[in-house]
Coordinates of C-alpha atoms in Angstrom, one line a residue:
Chain A
M1 CA 15.4 45.3 -77.6
V2 CA 12.4 47.5 -78.3
A3 CA 12.7 49.6 -81.6
A4 CA 11.7 53.1 -82.5
S5 CA 8.4 53.4 -84.0
A6 CA 5.6 56.0 -84.6
G7 CA 2.5 55.4 -82.5
R8 CA 0.7 56.0 -79.2
F9 CA 3.0 54.1 -76.6
S10 CA 3.7 56.5 -73.4
E11 CA 7.3 56.8 -72.0
A12 CA 5.9 54.5 -69.1
G13 CA 4.5 52.0 -71.3
L14 CA 7.8 51.8 -73.5
A15 CA 9.5 51.3 -70.3
Q16 CA 7.4 48.3 -69.3
L17 CA 8.0 46.8 -72.6
T18 CA 11.6 47.1 -72.5
E19 CA 11.4 45.5 -69.1
I20 CA 9.0 42.8 -70.4
V21 CA 11.4 42.1 -73.6
S22 CA 14.2 41.2 -71.2
H23 CA 12.2 38.4 -69.5
Y24 CA 12.0 36.3 -72.5
P25 CA 15.1 34.7 -74.5
D26 CA 13.4 35.5 -77.6
P27 CA 11.5 38.7 -78.1
G28 CA 8.5 36.8 -79.6
G29 CA 7.5 35.9 -75.9
A30 CA 6.9 39.5 -75.5
I31 CA 4.2 39.6 -78.2
L32 CA 1.2 38.8 -75.9
P33 CA 2.3 41.0 -72.8
A34 CA 3.0 43.9 -75.7
L35 CA -0.5 43.7 -76.9
W36 CA -1.8 44.1 -73.5
L37 CA 0.1 47.0 -73.1
A38 CA -0.9 48.4 -76.5
Q39 CA -4.5 47.9 -75.8
R40 CA -4.1 49.8 -72.6
E41 CA -2.3 52.5 -74.5
Y42 CA -4.7 52.8 -77.2
G43 CA -8.0 53.2 -75.0
G44 CA -9.0 49.6 -74.6
W45 CA -8.8 48.0 -78.0
L46 CA -6.5 47.3 -80.6
P47 CA -7.0 49.6 -83.7
A48 CA -4.9 48.7 -87.0
E49 CA -2.4 51.3 -85.7
A50 CA -1.8 49.6 -82.4
I51 CA -1.2 46.3 -84.5
V52 CA 1.1 48.4 -86.6
E53 CA 3.1 49.8 -83.8
V54 CA 3.7 46.7 -81.9
A55 CA 4.8 45.1 -84.9
A56 CA 7.3 47.6 -85.4
R57 CA 8.5 48.1 -81.9
L58 CA 9.2 44.1 -81.7
G59 CA 10.5 43.8 -85.2
R60 CA 7.9 41.5 -86.4
P61 CA 5.8 41.7 -89.3
A62 CA 2.2 43.2 -88.8
S63 CA 0.3 40.1 -90.1
E64 CA 2.1 38.1 -87.6
I65 CA 0.7 40.3 -84.9
Q66 CA -2.9 40.6 -86.2
G67 CA -2.8 36.8 -86.4
V68 CA -2.0 36.3 -82.7
A69 CA -4.2 39.1 -81.5
S70 CA -7.2 37.8 -83.3
F71 CA -6.8 34.5 -81.8
Y72 CA -7.4 35.6 -78.2
T73 CA -10.8 36.7 -77.1
M74 CA -9.7 39.3 -74.6
Y75 CA -7.9 41.6 -77.4
N76 CA -10.5 43.7 -78.4
M77 CA -10.5 44.1 -82.1
Q78 CA -13.5 46.6 -82.1
Q79 CA -14.2 49.1 -79.7
R80 CA -16.4 48.3 -77.1
G81 CA -18.8 50.2 -74.5
R82 CA -17.2 51.8 -71.7
H83 CA -18.3 49.4 -69.4
H84 CA -18.1 46.1 -71.3
I85 CA -20.4 43.5 -69.3
E86 CA -19.8 39.8 -69.9
V87 CA -22.2 37.5 -68.4
C88 CA -20.9 34.0 -67.9
T89 CA -23.7 31.5 -69.2
C90 CA -21.6 28.7 -68.7
L91 CA -22.8 25.3 -67.4
T92 CA -23.1 26.4 -63.7
C93 CA -24.1 30.0 -64.2
G94 CA -26.3 29.1 -67.1
C95 CA -28.2 26.8 -64.7
L96 CA -28.3 29.3 -62.0
G97 CA -30.0 32.1 -63.7
A98 CA -27.3 33.7 -66.0
Y99 CA -30.2 33.8 -68.8
E100 CA -32.6 35.7 -66.7
V101 CA -29.8 38.2 -65.8
I102 CA -29.1 38.6 -69.6
D103 CA -32.8 39.2 -70.1
E104 CA -33.1 41.8 -67.4
L105 CA -29.9 43.6 -68.6
E106 CA -31.3 43.4 -72.1
R107 CA -34.4 45.3 -70.9
I108 CA -32.8 47.8 -68.8
L109 CA -30.1 48.8 -71.3
G110 CA -32.6 48.6 -74.3
I111 CA -29.9 46.4 -76.3
H112 CA -29.5 42.7 -77.3
L113 CA -26.3 40.9 -76.8
G114 CA -23.7 41.8 -78.8
Q115 CA -24.9 45.2 -78.7
A116 CA -23.8 48.6 -77.2
T117 CA -25.8 51.5 -76.1
A118 CA -26.1 54.5 -78.3
D119 CA -24.2 56.5 -75.8
G120 CA -21.2 54.1 -76.0
E121 CA -22.0 53.6 -72.1
F122 CA -22.4 49.9 -71.9
S123 CA -22.0 46.8 -74.3
L124 CA -23.2 43.3 -73.4
T125 CA -22.0 39.8 -74.3
E126 CA -22.2 36.3 -72.8
A127 CA -18.9 34.7 -71.5
E128 CA -17.6 31.3 -71.5
C129 CA -16.6 30.1 -68.1
L130 CA -15.1 32.7 -65.8
N131 CA -13.9 30.1 -63.2
Y132 CA -16.0 31.8 -60.5
C133 CA -18.4 29.0 -60.5
E134 CA -19.0 29.3 -56.5
A135 CA -20.4 32.8 -57.1
A136 CA -22.7 32.0 -60.0
T137 CA -24.2 34.2 -61.6
V138 CA -20.8 35.9 -62.2
V139 CA -20.5 38.8 -64.4
Q140 CA -17.1 40.5 -65.6
V141 CA -16.8 44.1 -66.2
G142 CA -13.4 45.2 -67.4
E143 CA -11.3 44.3 -64.4
R144 CA -14.1 43.8 -62.1
Y145 CA -16.0 41.0 -61.4
F146 CA -19.5 40.7 -59.8
G147 CA -20.6 37.5 -58.1
G148 CA -24.1 36.6 -57.1
V149 CA -25.9 38.6 -59.9
N150 CA -29.5 37.8 -60.4
A151 CA -32.4 39.1 -62.1
E152 CA -33.8 41.1 -59.2
N153 CA -30.0 42.8 -58.5
A154 CA -29.1 43.4 -62.2
A155 CA -30.4 46.9 -62.1
D156 CA -28.2 47.7 -58.9
L157 CA -25.2 46.3 -60.9
I158 CA -26.0 48.9 -63.8
A159 CA -26.8 51.8 -61.2
R160 CA -23.1 51.0 -59.8
L161 CA -21.4 50.9 -63.1
R162 CA -23.3 54.4 -64.1
G163 CA -21.9 55.8 -61.0
S164 CA -18.2 54.7 -61.0
E165 CA -15.4 56.2 -62.6
E166 CA -14.1 54.9 -65.7
C167 CA -14.0 51.3 -65.9
T168 CA -10.8 50.4 -67.6
P169 CA -10.6 47.2 -69.8
V170 CA -8.8 44.3 -68.0
S171 CA -5.1 45.5 -68.1
L172 CA -2.3 43.9 -65.5
S173 CA -3.1 45.3 -62.2
N174 CA -5.9 47.1 -59.9
A175 CA -8.4 44.2 -59.9
I176 CA -11.3 44.4 -57.9
V177 CA -13.8 41.7 -56.7
E178 CA -17.0 42.7 -55.8
A179 CA -20.0 41.1 -54.3
I180 CA -23.4 42.4 -55.6
V181 CA -24.9 40.5 -52.8
P182 CA -23.3 41.7 -49.6
G183 CA -21.2 39.1 -48.1
Y184 CA -21.7 36.7 -50.5
F185 CA -18.1 35.8 -51.0
A186 CA -17.7 35.9 -47.1
S187 CA -20.9 33.4 -46.9
S188 CA -19.5 30.7 -49.4
A189 CA -15.9 30.8 -47.7
H190 CA -16.3 27.7 -45.3
G191 CA -13.8 25.7 -43.4
Chain B
M1 CA -17.0 13.1 -43.0
A2 CA -14.4 16.1 -43.0
E3 CA -12.1 17.7 -45.1
L4 CA -8.4 16.7 -45.0
Q5 CA -6.8 20.4 -45.6
V6 CA -3.2 20.1 -46.5
L7 CA -3.1 23.1 -49.1
L8 CA -5.9 25.1 -47.9
Q9 CA -5.4 24.5 -44.3
H10 CA -4.3 28.2 -43.5
R11 CA -6.1 29.8 -46.4
N12 CA -8.4 32.1 -44.1
V13 CA -5.4 33.4 -41.9
P14 CA -5.3 36.9 -42.2
G15 CA -2.1 37.9 -44.3
I16 CA -1.2 34.2 -45.3
D17 CA -0.8 35.9 -48.7
G18 CA 2.0 37.9 -47.5
I19 CA 5.6 36.3 -47.0
D20 CA 5.9 36.9 -43.1
V21 CA 2.5 35.2 -42.2
Y22 CA 3.5 32.2 -44.6
E23 CA 6.6 31.7 -43.2
S24 CA 5.3 31.8 -39.6
H25 CA 3.0 28.9 -40.8
G26 CA 5.6 26.8 -42.0
G27 CA 6.4 28.4 -45.4
Y28 CA 9.5 27.8 -47.2
A29 CA 10.5 25.0 -45.0
G30 CA 9.9 22.7 -48.0
L31 CA 12.4 24.8 -50.0
R32 CA 14.9 24.6 -47.2
A33 CA 14.6 20.8 -46.7
A34 CA 15.1 20.4 -50.5
L35 CA 18.2 22.6 -50.7
G36 CA 19.4 20.3 -48.1
K37 CA 19.4 17.2 -50.4
E38 CA 20.9 16.3 -53.7
R39 CA 18.5 17.2 -56.8
Q40 CA 17.8 13.6 -57.4
G41 CA 16.9 13.1 -53.8
V42 CA 14.4 15.9 -54.2
I43 CA 12.8 14.1 -57.3
D44 CA 13.0 10.6 -55.1
E45 CA 10.9 12.1 -52.3
V46 CA 8.2 13.4 -55.0
K47 CA 8.3 9.8 -56.4
A48 CA 7.6 8.4 -52.7
S49 CA 4.7 10.7 -52.3
G50 CA 3.0 9.2 -55.4
L51 CA 1.9 12.7 -56.4
R52 CA 0.1 12.9 -59.7
G53 CA -0.8 15.7 -61.9
R54 CA -3.5 17.9 -60.7
G55 CA -4.3 19.6 -63.8
G56 CA -6.3 17.0 -65.0
A57 CA -4.4 14.1 -66.5
G58 CA -3.0 12.4 -63.3
F59 CA 0.3 11.8 -64.6
P60 CA 2.9 10.7 -62.3
T61 CA 5.0 14.0 -61.3
W62 CA 8.3 12.6 -60.8
I63 CA 8.3 11.0 -63.9
K64 CA 8.2 14.6 -65.7
W65 CA 10.8 15.6 -63.1
N66 CA 13.0 12.9 -64.0
G67 CA 12.7 13.2 -67.5
L68 CA 14.8 16.7 -68.0
P69 CA 18.5 16.2 -68.6
K70 CA 20.7 15.5 -65.4
S71 CA 23.6 17.4 -66.9
G72 CA 24.7 19.4 -69.8
P73 CA 24.7 23.2 -70.5
A74 CA 21.1 23.3 -71.9
Q75 CA 18.8 26.1 -70.4
H76 CA 15.9 24.4 -68.6
Y77 CA 12.6 26.3 -68.2
L78 CA 10.1 25.7 -65.6
L79 CA 6.4 26.7 -66.3
C80 CA 3.3 26.8 -64.0
N81 CA -0.2 26.3 -65.9
A82 CA -2.5 28.9 -64.0
D83 CA -4.4 28.9 -67.2
E84 CA -7.6 27.4 -65.5
G85 CA -10.3 27.4 -68.0
E86 CA -12.1 24.1 -67.4
P87 CA -15.6 25.0 -66.7
G88 CA -16.6 24.2 -63.3
T89 CA -13.1 24.6 -61.6
F90 CA -11.6 27.3 -59.5
K91 CA -9.3 25.8 -57.5
D92 CA -6.1 27.3 -59.1
R93 CA -7.7 30.9 -58.9
E94 CA -8.1 30.6 -54.9
L95 CA -4.5 28.9 -54.5
L96 CA -2.9 32.1 -56.3
L97 CA -5.6 34.5 -54.7
K98 CA -5.0 33.4 -51.0
L99 CA -1.7 31.2 -50.9
P100 CA 0.6 32.5 -53.5
H101 CA 3.8 31.8 -51.8
M102 CA 3.0 28.0 -51.8
V103 CA 3.1 28.1 -55.5
V104 CA 6.0 30.0 -55.7
E105 CA 7.6 27.7 -53.1
G106 CA 6.8 24.5 -55.2
M107 CA 8.1 26.1 -58.4
A108 CA 11.3 26.9 -56.6
I109 CA 11.7 23.3 -55.4
A110 CA 10.7 22.0 -58.9
A111 CA 13.3 24.3 -60.5
Y112 CA 16.3 23.2 -57.9
A113 CA 15.3 19.5 -58.6
T114 CA 15.1 19.8 -62.6
R115 CA 18.0 22.5 -62.6
S116 CA 15.9 25.0 -64.2
T117 CA 16.9 28.6 -64.2
N118 CA 14.3 30.5 -65.9
G119 CA 10.3 30.0 -64.9
F120 CA 7.1 31.4 -66.0
A121 CA 3.6 31.3 -64.6
Y122 CA 1.4 31.3 -67.3
V123 CA -1.9 33.2 -65.8
R124 CA -5.4 33.1 -67.4
G125 CA -5.9 36.8 -68.6
E126 CA -9.2 36.9 -66.7
F127 CA -7.5 36.4 -63.6
V128 CA -6.1 40.0 -62.9
E129 CA -6.4 39.6 -59.2
S130 CA -4.6 36.2 -58.8
A131 CA -1.9 37.5 -61.1
A132 CA -1.3 40.6 -58.7
Q133 CA -1.2 38.5 -55.8
L134 CA 1.5 36.1 -57.5
R135 CA 3.3 39.1 -58.8
K136 CA 3.3 40.4 -55.2
A137 CA 4.6 36.9 -53.7
I138 CA 7.2 36.6 -56.4
D139 CA 8.7 40.3 -55.5
Q140 CA 8.9 39.3 -51.9
A141 CA 10.4 36.1 -52.5
Y142 CA 13.1 37.9 -54.5
R143 CA 13.8 40.0 -51.4
R144 CA 13.8 37.4 -49.2
G145 CA 16.4 35.2 -51.3
Y146 CA 14.0 32.5 -52.3
L147 CA 14.2 33.5 -55.9
G148 CA 16.9 34.9 -58.0
R149 CA 20.8 34.2 -57.8
N150 CA 22.2 31.7 -55.2
I151 CA 19.0 31.2 -53.8
L152 CA 19.6 30.7 -49.9
G153 CA 23.1 31.0 -50.3
H154 CA 23.4 27.9 -52.6
S155 CA 26.0 28.5 -54.9
D156 CA 24.8 26.5 -57.8
F157 CA 21.1 27.6 -57.8
C158 CA 19.6 30.6 -59.5
F159 CA 16.0 30.6 -60.6
D160 CA 14.1 33.6 -62.2
L161 CA 10.4 33.8 -62.2
H162 CA 8.1 35.9 -64.3
I163 CA 4.2 36.1 -64.9
H164 CA 3.0 35.4 -68.6
T165 CA -0.6 36.6 -68.6
G166 CA -2.9 34.8 -71.2
A167 CA -5.6 36.7 -73.1
G168 CA -8.4 34.4 -73.2
S169 CA -8.1 30.9 -74.8
Y170 CA -9.3 27.6 -73.3
E171 CA -7.0 25.9 -75.5
C172 CA -4.0 27.6 -73.9
G173 CA -4.4 25.1 -70.8
E174 CA -3.2 22.4 -73.1
E175 CA 0.4 22.0 -72.5
T176 CA 1.8 22.5 -75.8
A177 CA -0.4 25.2 -76.9
L178 CA 0.6 26.9 -73.7
M179 CA 3.8 26.9 -74.7
S180 CA 3.1 28.1 -78.3
S181 CA 1.2 30.8 -76.3
L182 CA 4.0 31.6 -74.3
M183 CA 6.5 32.3 -77.2
G184 CA 4.1 34.7 -79.1
E185 CA 2.3 32.5 -81.1
R186 CA -1.6 31.5 -81.8
G187 CA -2.4 29.3 -78.7
Q188 CA -2.4 26.1 -80.9
P189 CA -0.9 22.6 -80.0
R190 CA 2.3 21.1 -80.7
L191 CA 3.2 17.7 -82.1
K192 CA 3.5 15.2 -79.1
P193 CA 5.1 11.8 -78.9
P194 CA 5.4 9.7 -80.9
H195 CA 5.5 12.3 -83.6
G196 CA 7.3 15.0 -81.7
P197 CA 9.5 15.5 -78.7
L198 CA 8.1 15.6 -75.1
P199 CA 8.5 19.0 -73.6
V200 CA 11.0 17.7 -71.1
V201 CA 13.3 17.0 -74.1
S202 CA 12.4 19.8 -76.2
G203 CA 9.9 22.6 -75.1
V204 CA 9.7 26.2 -75.2
W205 CA 12.4 27.7 -77.4
G206 CA 13.6 24.3 -78.0
S207 CA 14.8 23.8 -74.5
P208 CA 13.7 21.1 -71.9
T209 CA 10.8 22.3 -70.6
L210 CA 8.9 21.1 -67.1
I211 CA 5.3 22.2 -67.0
N212 CA 3.0 21.4 -64.0
N213 CA -0.5 22.8 -62.7
V214 CA -0.8 25.0 -60.2
E215 CA -2.2 22.7 -57.7
T216 CA 0.6 20.2 -58.2
Y217 CA 3.4 22.5 -57.4
A218 CA 1.3 23.7 -54.1
C219 CA 1.6 20.2 -53.2
V220 CA 5.5 20.0 -53.3
P221 CA 6.5 22.1 -50.4
H222 CA 4.3 19.9 -48.2
I223 CA 5.9 16.8 -49.5
L224 CA 9.1 18.1 -48.9
T225 CA 8.7 19.4 -45.6
H226 CA 6.9 16.2 -44.3
G227 CA 8.4 13.6 -46.6
G228 CA 7.0 11.6 -49.7
A229 CA 5.8 8.6 -47.1
W230 CA 3.9 11.1 -45.1
Y231 CA 1.8 12.2 -48.1
A232 CA 1.4 9.2 -49.5
A233 CA -0.1 7.8 -46.4
M234 CA -3.0 10.0 -47.2
G235 CA -5.5 8.8 -50.1
T236 CA -5.5 5.6 -51.8
Q237 CA -2.4 3.4 -52.7
R238 CA -2.8 4.4 -56.4
S239 CA -4.1 7.9 -55.8
P240 CA -2.4 9.1 -53.1
G241 CA -3.1 12.4 -51.1
T242 CA -5.4 15.0 -51.2
K243 CA -7.3 16.8 -53.8
I244 CA -9.0 20.0 -54.3
F245 CA -12.7 19.9 -55.6
S246 CA -14.5 23.1 -56.8
V247 CA -17.9 22.1 -55.9
S248 CA -20.6 24.3 -57.6
G249 CA -24.1 24.1 -59.0
H250 CA -27.1 23.2 -57.1
V251 CA -25.5 22.8 -53.6
A252 CA -26.1 24.8 -50.5
R253 CA -22.2 25.9 -49.8
P254 CA -20.5 26.0 -53.1
G255 CA -16.7 26.4 -52.8
N256 CA -13.5 24.7 -52.8
Y257 CA -13.3 21.6 -50.5
E258 CA -9.9 19.6 -49.9
V259 CA -10.6 16.1 -49.3
E260 CA -8.4 12.8 -49.5
L261 CA -8.5 11.1 -52.5
G262 CA -10.8 8.5 -52.2
T263 CA -13.5 10.0 -50.6
P264 CA -16.9 9.1 -51.5
L265 CA -18.5 11.1 -54.2
T266 CA -21.7 11.6 -52.0
E267 CA -19.6 12.8 -49.1
L268 CA -18.4 15.7 -51.2
I269 CA -22.1 16.7 -52.1
E270 CA -22.8 16.4 -48.3
L271 CA -20.0 18.5 -47.3
A272 CA -20.9 21.2 -49.7
G273 CA -24.3 21.3 -47.9
G274 CA -26.2 18.9 -50.0
V275 CA -28.4 19.4 -53.0
V276 CA -30.7 22.4 -52.9
G277 CA -33.8 22.9 -55.1
G278 CA -34.8 19.3 -55.6
A279 CA -33.2 16.0 -55.8
L280 CA -30.0 14.8 -57.1
K281 CA -30.3 14.4 -60.8
A282 CA -26.5 14.2 -61.8
V283 CA -22.9 15.3 -61.2
I284 CA -20.0 16.2 -63.4
P285 CA -17.2 15.4 -61.1
G286 CA -14.0 16.5 -62.9
G287 CA -14.9 19.5 -65.1
S288 CA -17.1 20.0 -68.3
S289 CA -14.8 17.4 -70.3
V290 CA -15.7 14.5 -68.2
P291 CA -18.6 12.2 -68.5
I292 CA -21.9 13.2 -66.8
L293 CA -22.7 10.8 -63.9
P294 CA -26.6 10.2 -63.3
A295 CA -27.6 10.1 -59.5
E296 CA -28.2 6.2 -59.6
K297 CA -24.7 5.5 -60.8
C298 CA -23.3 8.0 -58.0
A299 CA -23.7 5.7 -54.9
G300 CA -20.7 4.1 -54.2
V301 CA -18.1 6.1 -56.5
T302 CA -15.1 7.1 -54.7
L303 CA -13.2 10.4 -55.9
D304 CA -9.8 9.1 -57.1
Y305 CA -8.3 8.4 -60.5
E306 CA -9.4 4.6 -60.7
G307 CA -12.7 5.1 -58.8
C308 CA -14.0 7.7 -61.3
Q309 CA -12.8 5.5 -64.2
A310 CA -14.5 2.6 -62.8
A311 CA -17.9 4.6 -62.7
G312 CA -17.3 5.6 -66.4
T313 CA -16.0 9.1 -65.9
M314 CA -12.9 10.7 -64.8
L315 CA -11.4 12.8 -61.9
G316 CA -10.3 15.5 -64.3
S317 CA -9.7 18.8 -63.0
G318 CA -11.9 18.6 -59.8
G319 CA -14.5 20.7 -61.1
F320 CA -17.2 18.9 -59.6
M321 CA -20.7 20.3 -60.8
V322 CA -24.2 19.2 -59.2
F323 CA -27.3 19.3 -61.0
N324 CA -30.8 18.7 -59.2
D325 CA -33.8 17.4 -61.0
K326 CA -34.9 20.6 -62.4
T327 CA -32.0 20.6 -64.8
D328 CA -32.4 20.1 -68.6
I329 CA -29.7 17.7 -69.6
V330 CA -30.2 18.3 -73.2
A331 CA -30.0 22.2 -72.7
L332 CA -26.7 21.6 -70.5
M333 CA -25.2 19.3 -73.5
R334 CA -26.2 22.2 -75.8
R335 CA -24.2 24.6 -73.7
T336 CA -21.3 22.3 -73.3
A337 CA -21.3 22.0 -77.0
Q338 CA -21.4 25.8 -77.5
F339 CA -18.4 26.0 -75.1
Y340 CA -16.2 23.5 -77.1
A341 CA -17.0 25.2 -80.6
H342 CA -15.9 28.6 -79.3
E343 CA -12.8 27.1 -77.8
S344 CA -11.6 24.8 -80.7
C345 CA -8.4 26.5 -81.8
G346 CA -9.2 25.5 -85.5
K347 CA -6.0 23.7 -85.8
C348 CA -7.3 20.5 -86.9
T349 CA -10.3 19.6 -88.8
P350 CA -12.1 17.0 -86.7
C351 CA -12.4 19.1 -83.8
R352 CA -12.9 22.6 -85.6
E353 CA -15.5 21.1 -87.9
G354 CA -17.0 18.7 -85.3
T355 CA -17.6 20.7 -82.4
R356 CA -19.3 23.1 -84.6
W357 CA -21.4 20.7 -85.9
M358 CA -22.4 19.3 -82.3
S359 CA -23.3 22.8 -81.5
R360 CA -25.6 23.3 -84.4
V361 CA -27.2 19.8 -83.9
L362 CA -28.0 20.5 -80.3
D363 CA -29.3 24.2 -81.3
R364 CA -31.7 22.3 -83.4
I365 CA -33.1 20.0 -81.0
T366 CA -33.3 22.5 -78.2
S367 CA -35.1 24.8 -80.8
G368 CA -37.8 22.1 -81.0
A369 CA -36.9 21.1 -84.6
G370 CA -35.0 18.1 -83.8
R371 CA -35.3 15.0 -85.8
M372 CA -35.0 11.4 -84.1
E373 CA -31.8 10.8 -86.3
D374 CA -30.1 13.6 -84.9
I375 CA -29.3 11.8 -81.9
D376 CA -27.2 9.2 -83.5
L377 CA -25.9 11.9 -85.8
L378 CA -24.4 13.5 -82.7
L379 CA -22.9 10.0 -81.5
S380 CA -21.5 9.7 -85.0
I381 CA -19.8 13.2 -84.7
C382 CA -18.4 12.3 -81.2
D383 CA -16.9 9.0 -82.8
Q384 CA -15.4 11.1 -85.4
I385 CA -13.8 13.6 -83.3
D386 CA -12.7 11.3 -80.2
G387 CA -9.3 10.0 -80.9
R388 CA -8.9 11.8 -84.2
S389 CA -7.8 15.5 -83.1
Y390 CA -4.9 16.9 -82.8
C391 CA -4.7 17.6 -79.1
P392 CA -7.1 16.4 -76.5
L393 CA -9.6 19.3 -76.5
G394 CA -11.6 17.2 -79.1
D395 CA -11.7 14.3 -76.9
A396 CA -12.9 16.3 -74.3
A397 CA -15.5 17.7 -76.6
S398 CA -17.0 14.5 -77.4
W399 CA -16.9 12.6 -74.2
P400 CA -19.5 14.9 -72.2
I401 CA -21.9 14.7 -75.3
R402 CA -21.6 11.0 -75.8
A403 CA -22.3 10.4 -71.8
G404 CA -25.2 12.8 -72.0
I405 CA -26.9 10.7 -74.5
R406 CA -25.9 7.5 -73.1
N407 CA -27.3 8.3 -69.7
F408 CA -30.0 10.7 -70.7
R409 CA -31.3 9.4 -74.0
H410 CA -34.9 9.4 -73.0
E411 CA -34.8 13.2 -72.6
F412 CA -33.1 13.7 -76.0
E413 CA -36.0 11.7 -77.4
H414 CA -38.5 13.8 -75.6
W415 CA -37.2 17.0 -77.0
V416 CA -37.5 15.5 -80.5
R417 CA -41.0 14.1 -80.0
H418 CA -42.5 17.2 -78.2
G419 CA -40.2 20.0 -79.3
S420 CA -40.2 21.0 -75.7
S421 CA -38.3 20.2 -72.4
P422 CA -39.0 17.1 -70.4
I423 CA -38.7 19.4 -67.4
S424 CA -41.9 20.9 -66.9
G425 CA -41.7 24.8 -67.1
F426 CA -38.2 24.8 -68.5
V427 CA -38.0 27.3 -71.4
P428 CA -34.4 26.8 -73.1
P429 CA -32.6 30.2 -73.5
V430 CA -33.2 31.4 -77.2
R431 CA -29.7 32.6 -77.4
S432 CA -28.3 30.2 -80.3
H433 CA -26.1 32.7 -81.9
G434 CA -23.4 31.0 -80.4
P435 CA -19.8 32.5 -79.1
A436 CA -20.0 35.6 -77.2
S437 CA -19.7 38.3 -80.0
V438 CA -18.7 41.8 -79.4
P439 CA -20.2 44.7 -81.3
G440 CA -19.7 44.8 -85.0
R441 CA -17.8 41.4 -84.9
Q442 CA -18.9 38.3 -86.5
E443 CA -18.3 35.0 -85.3

């Protein structure tokens, strides 16, 4: 059961939340999915009002919801750039040029890791293993993945992002996996 | 030398992610075979196959299945651990992406065998496309009567399956932490025997709960279709069957390779096109948590649970990373420690504090300011975490660092003596600000 509350959840979002709550024997199970919905409804991050609304809708204390949300890295507790670029630097990517990609992205964007551009278009962080190691170096931008990124084609990545539609933060659908190097995924698919 | 593809045989067949093509390639025959047996008969078939959990621990699958109550009114839950986060591993992502029905079918068979009526696939948050594929498969399976009420006309078999999306936490791959996360809590582990109940006795919401890895479930339809004895004839006696290895790093053709357990380690490297960019220096055969093997110890090692253990490492998740001789092992260990420091859930002191200290000491060494005693300090920290943490994350953080020092101590000593890498021309990344941070957010 989803309670009435002030807030920003749309009709569609509320319908989805009601459906999700019905999947669980206890409404607690709906906390993570509700936070995903809230992140979408609030434009890609979870301001304090979003936490309060999720808490009210699920009948839980806001402190509990805040505690859960802040544990997980994909819930954005701060606003990020419209294109939030996460470069995997873990073991395989780190050995196959991820740090050169970061150097190049920092140069192109004029920012350092952990910063956003002044116009709010781009923010840049490193990521832990994205489990696309066969396509190292892998870059995640919202719902999109780019494989085979290197220092030479990093500028192409930025050009593609600049020209693209709004890149929504990860929600529950519409994923696109893209290869910066044409045919990269095809050539690595053997057998 | 060749792959033996059981799970991945049809992965590149156009449309195999859809139910029609999947069925025309033998899909859901395993579920039909299962429903022709008593529930215990299904468990016995899995027992005969010798299947062991493919998530990393290698625990015999049938023992878990057999542990759920065989009667009584309790609701049983069936969970699929698709929170693949072990660095170097990408098999579950590809299975869900290309063969989602195989996972759904395996879960349905397991649900029948264990009288489970409610299932959740806990899919890693980043796997947006894999989750979408699984959602599509679940919808199709419902429409064709493989999920839902009275499955395939069986009056006593109902099974609902939902997806629960993770939100970025390696720790949630640990089965009790996954259950915490499913119930809407921070992804922290729960007590296990001897201090707490087994999940099959009291798991999510206090109910008997079965949890298996994606690849484990994907093996099940084949075992029911062809029989446990057929499966057990592959691989070795103690490690039967095939295993998917995610091969990455300095190889010509990175990707997922399915081979019989017991395949020589060096053959897998050849399958992936051999080492590129230099000679082989080391292999991490089972994901970042397992001890690194130097090249000179790779010969003769077989890829099965026992073979890896005899070589001083582990089969783990099958995340098989190959490193050439241009690789700086100390920098690799520094990055490994950074990962565990970031992913430690913070619940217990040895892991929360120890992983952080390991990361900081390794930062100091690769910044050129290391002290010779730092090497033994690292070993001491490993000893203080290993076996003392609440869940296996702490152990998994200490094993690779200890093995890195044991096998490549001279490289650590070189770093301390010279303040620079033993690999000529290697400049360590000057990015020691630790976990990925976001604007305005302090670590």
